[in-house]
Amino acid sequence: MSNTERNYQIAKEMYAQLGVDTDAVLQKLTSVPISLHCWQLDDLQGFEFPDIALDGGIAATGSAPGKPEDREMFMRHLDQALDLIPGRIKLALHSIYMNKHGKKIGRNEITPAEFTEWVDYAKGRGIGLDFNPTYFAHPDYDSGSTLTNPDEGIRRFWIEHGIACRRIGDYFGRELGETCITNHWIGDGSKDITVDKLRPRLLLKDSLDQIFAQPLEHNLDSCESKVFGLGSESYVPGSNEFYTEYAAHTGRCIVCLDAGHFHPTESIASKFTSYLAFGDHLQLHVSRPVHWDSDHVVLVDDATREIMEEIASYDAYDKVHIGTDFFDASINRVAAMVIGARSARKALLLAMLRPIQELKRLEYEGNTTKRLALLEEAKMMPAGFIWDYFCMREDVAGSEWIRDLHTR
Ligand code: RNT
Ligand code: ZN
C-alpha cells in the first residue's frame, strides 16, 4: 500500500465518524464538470486579431514571459495545463479563438466551420465545450456600445454575432453530446453620469430578443451582469437585476454570476438559493476580485469555498454550472490556469467533505452552538489526504507538479 493509499484510509475513517462517505464524495467529485476558460493562457488575445489590444473595460496586467506566439504554442500550453487538472472538464472558448483558415470572415458571419478543430480537440480529450461571443476587442468598433448601440447598423452587427455564436454553441453541444452554455457578456456602459438609463436597457432587451429568437436544442444561453468596469464606472445597462428580470420574464436564458461583478462585500454564493428556489439554472464565473474586478487566479479562499459549499449543501450540481474566469499575466500563464483550476476543484472537495447532514440536523434543531462548533472542527480534518488520493486515482500529479514546473 502506498503512502497515499494509507493516508486515505486514515482520513476515510475519520470522515466516516462525522458521517461523511469519502468514497461517495470522490465519485461525485470527479463527475462534476468545471468549465475552464481558455483565455488565461494568452491574456485573452485569441487568434482572430493577433495584435489587437484588449478593451471592454477588462485587462490582463503583468508581463510574464511565455505568452503563446501562435496557435500551435497555445495548444501545447493548453495540453500542458489540462494534463495537470483532475476531474471532469469543459473548456470555455471565446469566439476569437476561431480559425478562419485564411478566409475573410466577419465576426457576424462565423459558422461551425471556424471551430471544427476545437470539436476534434474536445473529442480527443473527452471534454465538453462552452462558448462566448466576443463583444469586444474588435478593430472597427468601440466595445463600450455593442448590443445597446443606438446606431442600428452597429447594433445589428453585434446581434448577428450573438446569433452566429449560439449556433456554434449548438453545434458544440450536438457534436459532443453535452449541452453547451453560450455566455453573453457585453462591456457596454458609461464612464460618467447617464441621464437616460432606460434607452440602453430597452435596446439591450430588443437585442437579446433578436439573438435568442430561435430555440436551439443543444445550446443554453447565459447572460453575465456587472456593476462597473474600466470606462463604465457610472452606468452598466447589463446589471444583475436587468438580466435576472430578462431571464425570469422570457425563460430564454439563464443568469451568469461572476464573483468579481458585485460590490466588494457582496458574495455571489449567498445569491444562489434565490434562483434555486424557482428551479432556475445558474452559470458561475469563479474568479478572485482583489479590491475590484481584477480577475486574479482562483484560490482556495473563503469566497470560493462558500461558493462550492452553497452548491454542495443542496446537491445542486445539475443546476449550478461551475466555470472559471480569470486572467493574470504576471505569473506563468500555464501554471496560473492549473492553480486556479485545481483550487476550484479543491474548494469543491472541501465543500463535499463537510458533514452537511449533521450540520443541517443541528440547524433544524435550533442548536446553533453545536452547529458553529462542528463547522470549526470540520476545518481541521485531513482533506489533503483525500485530495492526494483523488489525484492519484485520476492519474494526475499531486503537489509534485510544482517540482516539475519550469518557471521562475
Ligand atoms: C468580464 C466578464 C467576462 C469576461 C470574459 C472574457 O468582466 O467577466 O466573463 O471575463 O468574457
Ligand atoms: Zn466573467
Short mmCIF file of C-alpha atoms and ligand atoms in Angstrom, two decimals:
data_model
loop_
_atom_site.label_atom_id
_atom_site.label_comp_id
_atom_site.label_asym_id
_atom_site.label_seq_id
_atom_site.Cartn_x
_atom_site.Cartn_y
_atom_site.Cartn_z
CA MET A 1 0.00 0.00 0.00
CA SER A 2 1.43 3.40 -0.97
CA ASN A 3 1.65 6.29 1.48
CA THR A 4 -1.15 7.99 -0.40
CA GLU A 5 -3.42 4.98 -0.02
CA ARG A 6 -2.56 4.54 3.64
CA ASN A 7 -3.25 8.19 4.34
CA TYR A 8 -6.54 7.93 2.52
CA GLN A 9 -7.63 5.02 4.70
CA ILE A 10 -6.91 7.02 7.83
CA ALA A 11 -8.77 10.05 6.52
CA LYS A 12 -11.66 7.91 5.32
CA GLU A 13 -12.17 6.52 8.84
CA MET A 14 -12.03 9.97 10.37
CA TYR A 15 -14.60 11.36 7.96
CA ALA A 16 -16.82 8.32 8.47
CA GLN A 17 -17.03 9.27 12.13
CA LEU A 18 -18.55 12.56 11.01
CA GLY A 19 -20.99 10.72 8.79
CA VAL A 20 -19.15 11.57 5.55
CA ASP A 21 -18.63 8.80 2.99
CA THR A 22 -15.39 9.76 1.24
CA ASP A 23 -15.69 7.10 -1.47
CA ALA A 24 -19.03 8.58 -2.48
CA VAL A 25 -17.53 12.07 -2.33
CA LEU A 26 -14.71 11.10 -4.69
CA GLN A 27 -17.12 9.56 -7.14
CA LYS A 28 -19.12 12.78 -7.17
CA LEU A 29 -16.06 15.00 -7.24
CA THR A 30 -14.73 13.55 -10.47
CA SER A 31 -18.11 13.75 -12.21
CA VAL A 32 -18.99 17.40 -11.57
CA PRO A 33 -17.79 19.38 -14.58
CA ILE A 34 -15.80 22.55 -14.12
CA SER A 35 -15.76 24.71 -17.21
CA LEU A 36 -12.26 26.13 -17.57
CA HIS A 37 -11.84 29.29 -19.60
CA CYS A 38 -9.14 29.02 -22.26
CA TRP A 39 -8.18 32.70 -22.17
CA GLN A 40 -5.91 32.64 -19.12
CA LEU A 41 -3.26 31.18 -21.41
CA ASP A 42 -2.81 34.21 -23.68
CA ASP A 43 -4.28 37.22 -21.87
CA LEU A 44 -7.46 36.91 -23.97
CA GLN A 45 -5.55 37.61 -27.18
CA GLY A 46 -7.24 34.96 -29.30
CA PHE A 47 -6.37 34.09 -32.88
CA GLU A 48 -8.60 36.47 -34.82
CA PHE A 49 -6.56 39.66 -34.44
CA PRO A 50 -3.14 38.72 -33.02
CA ASP A 51 -2.15 42.32 -32.36
CA ILE A 52 -5.32 43.93 -31.09
CA ALA A 53 -5.40 45.31 -27.55
CA LEU A 54 -7.97 44.10 -25.07
CA ASP A 55 -10.78 46.54 -24.31
CA GLY A 56 -14.30 46.40 -22.93
CA GLY A 57 -13.12 47.61 -19.55
CA ILE A 58 -11.21 44.45 -18.70
CA ALA A 59 -7.45 43.97 -18.56
CA ALA A 60 -4.79 41.33 -18.03
CA THR A 61 -1.97 43.06 -16.19
CA GLY A 62 1.59 41.76 -15.98
CA SER A 63 4.33 40.83 -18.40
CA ALA A 64 5.44 37.31 -17.57
CA PRO A 65 7.39 35.72 -20.40
CA GLY A 66 5.97 32.81 -22.34
CA LYS A 67 2.80 34.21 -23.85
CA PRO A 68 1.98 31.94 -26.82
CA GLU A 69 3.23 33.30 -30.12
CA ASP A 70 0.92 31.26 -32.29
CA ARG A 71 -1.87 28.73 -32.28
CA GLU A 72 0.48 25.75 -32.02
CA MET A 73 2.15 27.12 -28.92
CA PHE A 74 -1.25 27.94 -27.42
CA MET A 75 -2.41 24.37 -27.96
CA ARG A 76 0.78 22.96 -26.45
CA HIS A 77 0.27 25.10 -23.36
CA LEU A 78 -3.36 24.06 -23.15
CA ASP A 79 -2.38 20.39 -23.19
CA GLN A 80 0.22 21.00 -20.50
CA ALA A 81 -2.37 22.67 -18.30
CA LEU A 82 -5.18 20.17 -18.83
CA ASP A 83 -2.83 17.27 -18.08
CA LEU A 84 -2.45 18.66 -14.56
CA ILE A 85 -6.13 19.19 -13.81
CA PRO A 86 -8.10 16.31 -12.29
CA GLY A 87 -11.83 15.73 -12.70
CA ARG A 88 -14.40 16.30 -15.42
CA ILE A 89 -13.58 19.31 -17.56
CA LYS A 90 -15.33 21.52 -20.05
CA LEU A 91 -13.36 24.10 -21.95
CA ALA A 92 -14.86 27.55 -22.42
CA LEU A 93 -13.84 29.23 -25.67
CA HIS A 94 -14.27 32.78 -26.85
CA SER A 95 -15.21 33.36 -30.47
CA ILE A 96 -11.81 34.98 -31.12
CA TYR A 97 -10.22 31.53 -30.80
CA MET A 98 -11.68 30.76 -34.22
CA ASN A 99 -9.72 29.50 -37.21
CA LYS A 100 -10.66 31.39 -40.35
CA HIS A 101 -8.41 29.19 -42.50
CA GLY A 102 -7.11 32.30 -44.25
CA LYS A 103 -10.56 33.49 -45.33
CA LYS A 104 -12.01 36.92 -44.73
CA ILE A 105 -14.93 36.34 -42.41
CA GLY A 106 -16.62 38.96 -40.27
CA ARG A 107 -17.34 38.19 -36.65
CA ASN A 108 -21.02 38.38 -37.55
CA GLU A 109 -20.60 35.67 -40.20
CA ILE A 110 -18.78 32.95 -38.30
CA THR A 111 -20.04 29.37 -38.51
CA PRO A 112 -19.10 25.96 -37.12
CA ALA A 113 -16.54 25.69 -39.95
CA GLU A 114 -14.27 28.03 -37.99
CA PHE A 115 -14.38 25.75 -34.95
CA THR A 116 -14.13 22.19 -36.28
CA GLU A 117 -10.59 21.81 -34.89
CA TRP A 118 -11.89 22.63 -31.41
CA VAL A 119 -14.55 19.95 -31.65
CA ASP A 120 -11.90 17.44 -32.75
CA TYR A 121 -9.73 18.55 -29.86
CA ALA A 122 -12.58 18.20 -27.36
CA LYS A 123 -13.47 14.76 -28.70
CA GLY A 124 -9.84 13.71 -28.49
CA ARG A 125 -9.60 14.73 -24.85
CA GLY A 126 -13.10 13.64 -23.90
CA ILE A 127 -14.12 17.07 -22.68
CA GLY A 128 -17.11 19.33 -23.29
CA LEU A 129 -17.13 22.85 -24.72
CA ASP A 130 -18.76 26.11 -23.66
CA PHE A 131 -18.76 29.27 -25.70
CA ASN A 132 -18.64 33.07 -25.52
CA PRO A 133 -19.39 35.63 -28.19
CA THR A 134 -16.69 38.31 -28.13
CA TYR A 135 -18.48 41.64 -27.89
CA PHE A 136 -15.16 43.48 -27.51
CA ALA A 137 -11.62 43.73 -28.94
CA HIS A 138 -12.76 44.49 -32.48
CA PRO A 139 -10.72 46.85 -34.70
CA ASP A 140 -13.76 48.64 -36.14
CA TYR A 141 -15.92 49.20 -33.09
CA ASP A 142 -15.83 50.73 -29.65
CA SER A 143 -16.76 47.97 -27.23
CA GLY A 144 -18.43 50.47 -24.92
CA SER A 145 -21.52 50.21 -27.07
CA THR A 146 -22.49 46.93 -28.75
CA LEU A 147 -25.94 45.50 -28.06
CA THR A 148 -27.05 48.87 -26.67
CA ASN A 149 -25.70 50.90 -29.57
CA PRO A 150 -28.19 53.49 -30.89
CA ASP A 151 -26.61 53.08 -34.35
CA GLU A 152 -28.79 50.39 -35.89
CA GLY A 153 -26.05 49.17 -38.24
CA ILE A 154 -23.53 48.60 -35.47
CA ARG A 155 -26.10 47.06 -33.14
CA ARG A 156 -27.15 44.74 -35.98
CA PHE A 157 -23.54 43.58 -36.41
CA TRP A 158 -23.35 42.55 -32.76
CA ILE A 159 -26.78 40.93 -32.80
CA GLU A 160 -25.66 38.86 -35.76
CA HIS A 161 -22.51 37.93 -33.86
CA GLY A 162 -24.62 36.74 -30.93
CA ILE A 163 -26.83 34.67 -33.22
CA ALA A 164 -23.83 33.18 -35.04
CA CYS A 165 -22.21 32.25 -31.72
CA ARG A 166 -25.15 30.44 -30.23
CA ARG A 167 -25.45 28.40 -33.42
CA ILE A 168 -21.83 27.43 -32.94
CA GLY A 169 -22.67 26.59 -29.33
CA ASP A 170 -25.47 24.37 -30.57
CA TYR A 171 -23.00 22.67 -32.89
CA PHE A 172 -20.63 22.04 -29.95
CA GLY A 173 -23.46 20.62 -27.88
CA ARG A 174 -24.70 18.36 -30.66
CA GLU A 175 -21.26 17.07 -31.59
CA LEU A 176 -20.13 16.43 -28.04
CA GLY A 177 -23.40 15.19 -26.55
CA GLU A 178 -23.24 17.74 -23.73
CA THR A 179 -25.20 21.00 -23.73
CA CYS A 180 -23.01 23.99 -24.48
CA ILE A 181 -23.52 27.13 -22.43
CA THR A 182 -23.06 30.23 -24.56
CA ASN A 183 -22.31 33.13 -22.26
CA HIS A 184 -23.15 36.65 -23.36
CA TRP A 185 -21.23 39.43 -21.67
CA ILE A 186 -21.02 42.96 -23.06
CA GLY A 187 -18.80 45.76 -21.83
CA ASP A 188 -21.40 48.43 -22.64
CA GLY A 189 -21.75 51.26 -20.19
CA SER A 190 -20.75 54.81 -19.49
CA LYS A 191 -17.90 56.47 -17.76
CA ASP A 192 -19.92 59.33 -16.44
CA ILE A 193 -23.38 60.31 -15.33
CA THR A 194 -26.00 59.00 -17.70
CA VAL A 195 -29.30 60.80 -17.85
CA ASP A 196 -31.29 58.27 -19.85
CA LYS A 197 -30.55 54.86 -18.36
CA LEU A 198 -33.71 53.38 -19.80
CA ARG A 199 -32.97 53.67 -23.50
CA PRO A 200 -29.85 51.45 -23.46
CA ARG A 201 -31.74 48.82 -21.48
CA LEU A 202 -34.62 48.84 -23.95
CA LEU A 203 -32.12 48.43 -26.77
CA LEU A 204 -30.41 45.59 -24.90
CA LYS A 205 -33.74 43.88 -24.32
CA ASP A 206 -34.57 44.13 -28.00
CA SER A 207 -31.10 42.86 -29.00
CA LEU A 208 -31.43 39.83 -26.73
CA ASP A 209 -34.93 39.13 -28.08
CA GLN A 210 -33.46 39.00 -31.55
CA ILE A 211 -30.43 36.95 -30.55
CA PHE A 212 -32.46 34.35 -28.64
CA ALA A 213 -35.41 34.20 -31.06
CA GLN A 214 -34.64 30.71 -32.31
CA PRO A 215 -34.75 27.89 -29.74
CA LEU A 216 -31.70 25.62 -30.01
CA GLU A 217 -31.69 22.12 -28.61
CA HIS A 218 -28.05 21.72 -27.63
CA ASN A 219 -27.28 25.26 -26.55
CA LEU A 220 -28.16 27.07 -23.33
CA ASP A 221 -27.61 30.83 -23.24
CA SER A 222 -26.49 32.75 -20.19
CA CYS A 223 -26.20 36.49 -19.61
CA GLU A 224 -23.48 37.88 -17.38
CA SER A 225 -24.05 41.06 -15.42
CA LYS A 226 -21.64 43.56 -13.99
CA VAL A 227 -21.68 46.53 -11.63
CA PHE A 228 -18.98 48.57 -13.31
CA GLY A 229 -15.86 48.29 -15.46
CA LEU A 230 -12.99 50.50 -16.57
CA GLY A 231 -14.74 53.20 -18.57
CA SER A 232 -18.18 52.12 -17.40
CA GLU A 233 -17.84 53.33 -13.83
CA SER A 234 -21.10 55.18 -13.67
CA TYR A 235 -23.60 53.07 -15.52
CA VAL A 236 -23.83 49.50 -16.83
CA PRO A 237 -27.06 48.58 -18.60
CA GLY A 238 -26.40 44.84 -18.21
CA SER A 239 -26.86 44.76 -14.45
CA ASN A 240 -27.80 41.71 -12.41
CA GLU A 241 -31.33 42.99 -11.92
CA PHE A 242 -31.70 43.53 -15.65
CA TYR A 243 -30.61 40.03 -16.65
CA THR A 244 -32.42 38.36 -13.78
CA GLU A 245 -35.62 40.06 -14.88
CA TYR A 246 -34.92 39.22 -18.51
CA ALA A 247 -34.33 35.55 -17.72
CA ALA A 248 -37.40 35.32 -15.48
CA HIS A 249 -39.72 37.05 -17.94
CA THR A 250 -38.59 35.34 -21.11
CA GLY A 251 -37.19 32.00 -19.98
CA ARG A 252 -34.77 32.32 -22.86
CA CYS A 253 -31.53 32.40 -20.90
CA ILE A 254 -30.06 31.76 -17.51
CA VAL A 255 -28.05 34.16 -15.42
CA CYS A 256 -24.26 34.01 -15.08
CA LEU A 257 -22.85 35.25 -11.79
CA ASP A 258 -19.20 36.32 -11.87
CA ALA A 259 -17.63 36.54 -8.42
CA GLY A 260 -15.95 39.83 -9.34
CA HIS A 261 -19.02 41.60 -10.65
CA PHE A 262 -20.63 42.71 -7.43
CA HIS A 263 -19.84 45.12 -4.66
CA PRO A 264 -16.76 44.03 -2.71
CA THR A 265 -18.62 42.76 0.35
CA GLU A 266 -21.30 41.03 -1.69
CA SER A 267 -20.89 37.27 -2.09
CA ILE A 268 -22.34 35.52 -5.11
CA ALA A 269 -22.73 32.35 -3.02
CA SER A 270 -25.48 33.92 -0.94
CA LYS A 271 -27.50 34.59 -4.09
CA PHE A 272 -27.75 31.04 -5.45
CA THR A 273 -30.77 29.96 -3.45
CA SER A 274 -32.81 32.90 -4.72
CA TYR A 275 -32.54 31.30 -8.16
CA LEU A 276 -32.73 27.69 -6.99
CA ALA A 277 -35.99 28.47 -5.18
CA PHE A 278 -37.52 28.97 -8.62
CA GLY A 279 -35.86 25.93 -10.15
CA ASP A 280 -33.56 28.10 -12.23
CA HIS A 281 -30.17 27.10 -13.52
CA LEU A 282 -27.16 29.34 -12.97
CA GLN A 283 -23.77 29.67 -14.55
CA LEU A 284 -20.80 30.75 -12.47
CA HIS A 285 -17.62 32.58 -13.28
CA VAL A 286 -15.48 31.72 -10.31
CA SER A 287 -12.89 34.47 -10.16
CA ARG A 288 -10.97 36.38 -7.49
CA PRO A 289 -11.58 40.09 -7.27
CA VAL A 290 -8.90 41.93 -5.29
CA HIS A 291 -10.44 45.31 -4.40
CA TRP A 292 -12.06 45.38 -7.83
CA ASP A 293 -12.92 43.03 -10.72
CA SER A 294 -9.25 42.19 -11.07
CA ASP A 295 -9.63 38.57 -12.21
CA HIS A 296 -6.80 37.21 -10.08
CA VAL A 297 -6.16 33.46 -10.11
CA VAL A 298 -8.77 31.48 -8.16
CA LEU A 299 -7.60 30.21 -4.77
CA VAL A 300 -8.99 28.02 -2.03
CA ASP A 301 -10.14 31.13 -0.20
CA ASP A 302 -13.25 31.78 1.83
CA ALA A 303 -15.19 33.23 -1.08
CA THR A 304 -14.53 30.23 -3.33
CA ARG A 305 -15.24 27.79 -0.52
CA GLU A 306 -18.58 29.47 0.18
CA ILE A 307 -19.49 29.21 -3.49
CA MET A 308 -18.85 25.48 -3.52
CA GLU A 309 -20.49 24.97 -0.13
CA GLU A 310 -23.69 26.51 -1.41
CA ILE A 311 -23.75 24.04 -4.30
CA ALA A 312 -22.92 21.04 -2.12
CA SER A 313 -25.46 21.94 0.55
CA TYR A 314 -28.36 21.38 -1.85
CA ASP A 315 -26.75 18.84 -4.16
CA ALA A 316 -27.31 21.47 -6.84
CA TYR A 317 -24.62 20.17 -9.18
CA ASP A 318 -27.04 19.87 -12.09
CA LYS A 319 -28.39 23.38 -11.64
CA VAL A 320 -25.30 25.44 -10.91
CA HIS A 321 -22.82 25.23 -13.75
CA ILE A 322 -19.36 25.94 -12.42
CA GLY A 323 -16.96 27.86 -14.63
CA THR A 324 -13.82 29.87 -14.07
CA ASP A 325 -12.81 33.31 -15.31
CA PHE A 326 -9.50 34.96 -14.53
CA PHE A 327 -6.54 36.31 -16.46
CA ASP A 328 -3.27 37.02 -14.74
CA ALA A 329 -0.31 37.89 -16.94
CA SER A 330 2.09 38.44 -14.05
CA ILE A 331 2.92 34.78 -13.43
CA ASN A 332 3.47 31.79 -15.69
CA ARG A 333 0.20 31.54 -17.58
CA VAL A 334 0.03 27.75 -17.76
CA ALA A 335 0.68 27.48 -14.03
CA ALA A 336 -1.94 30.15 -13.40
CA MET A 337 -4.55 28.08 -15.22
CA VAL A 338 -3.52 24.97 -13.29
CA ILE A 339 -3.51 26.70 -9.90
CA GLY A 340 -6.93 28.24 -10.49
CA ALA A 341 -8.50 25.06 -11.81
CA ARG A 342 -7.07 22.85 -9.09
CA SER A 343 -8.10 25.36 -6.44
CA ALA A 344 -11.67 25.43 -7.72
CA ARG A 345 -11.77 21.62 -7.58
CA LYS A 346 -10.15 21.57 -4.14
CA ALA A 347 -12.74 24.02 -2.83
CA LEU A 348 -15.43 21.77 -4.25
CA LEU A 349 -13.89 18.80 -2.45
CA LEU A 350 -13.79 20.70 0.85
CA ALA A 351 -17.44 21.59 0.41
CA MET A 352 -18.37 17.97 -0.28
CA LEU A 353 -16.44 16.80 2.78
CA ARG A 354 -18.42 18.96 5.18
CA PRO A 355 -20.76 16.97 7.44
CA ILE A 356 -23.72 18.57 5.69
CA GLN A 357 -26.42 16.26 7.04
CA GLU A 358 -25.28 16.69 10.62
CA LEU A 359 -24.93 20.45 10.23
CA LYS A 360 -28.44 20.69 8.84
CA ARG A 361 -29.80 18.49 11.62
CA LEU A 362 -28.28 20.74 14.27
CA GLU A 363 -29.61 23.79 12.47
CA TYR A 364 -33.17 22.44 12.24
CA GLU A 365 -32.99 21.59 15.94
CA GLY A 366 -32.02 25.17 16.63
CA ASN A 367 -28.69 24.12 18.09
CA THR A 368 -26.69 26.98 16.69
CA THR A 369 -23.91 26.49 19.25
CA LYS A 370 -23.12 22.96 18.15
CA ARG A 371 -23.53 23.97 14.52
CA LEU A 372 -20.80 26.58 14.89
CA ALA A 373 -18.57 24.23 16.88
CA LEU A 374 -18.86 21.50 14.25
CA LEU A 375 -18.25 23.93 11.39
CA GLU A 376 -14.97 24.91 13.02
CA GLU A 377 -13.85 21.40 13.99
CA ALA A 378 -14.53 20.14 10.47
CA LYS A 379 -11.99 22.60 9.11
CA MET A 380 -9.10 20.68 10.64
CA MET A 381 -10.00 17.34 9.07
CA PRO A 382 -7.34 15.77 6.80
CA ALA A 383 -8.80 16.81 3.46
CA GLY A 384 -5.33 16.94 1.90
CA PHE A 385 -5.06 13.15 2.15
CA ILE A 386 -8.31 12.83 0.22
CA TRP A 387 -7.08 15.27 -2.43
CA ASP A 388 -3.80 13.38 -2.90
CA TYR A 389 -5.68 10.11 -3.31
CA PHE A 390 -8.06 11.76 -5.76
CA CYS A 391 -5.16 12.98 -7.91
CA MET A 392 -3.59 9.53 -7.82
CA ARG A 393 -6.82 7.89 -8.93
CA GLU A 394 -7.27 10.48 -11.68
CA ASP A 395 -3.71 9.81 -12.83
CA VAL A 396 -2.83 13.46 -12.38
CA ALA A 397 0.21 14.71 -10.47
CA GLY A 398 -0.30 15.65 -6.83
CA SER A 399 1.61 18.55 -5.31
CA GLU A 400 4.76 17.29 -7.08
CA TRP A 401 3.57 19.13 -10.19
CA ILE A 402 5.28 22.17 -8.67
CA ARG A 403 8.64 20.36 -8.64
CA ASP A 404 8.34 19.76 -12.38
CA LEU A 405 7.28 23.31 -13.17
CA HIS A 406 9.99 25.01 -15.18
CA THR A 407 9.48 28.63 -14.39
CA ARG A 408 10.77 31.33 -12.18
C1 RNT B 1 -15.78 40.50 -17.96
C2 RNT B 1 -16.51 39.23 -17.76
C3 RNT B 1 -16.39 38.23 -18.88
C4 RNT B 1 -15.01 38.15 -19.45
C5 RNT B 1 -14.84 37.07 -20.48
C6 RNT B 1 -13.51 37.14 -21.12
O1 RNT B 1 -15.80 41.30 -16.86
O2 RNT B 1 -16.12 38.64 -16.57
O3 RNT B 1 -16.83 37.00 -18.46
O4 RNT B 1 -14.06 37.99 -18.46
O5 RNT B 1 -15.86 37.11 -21.38
ZN ZN B 2 -16.84 36.64 -16.20
#
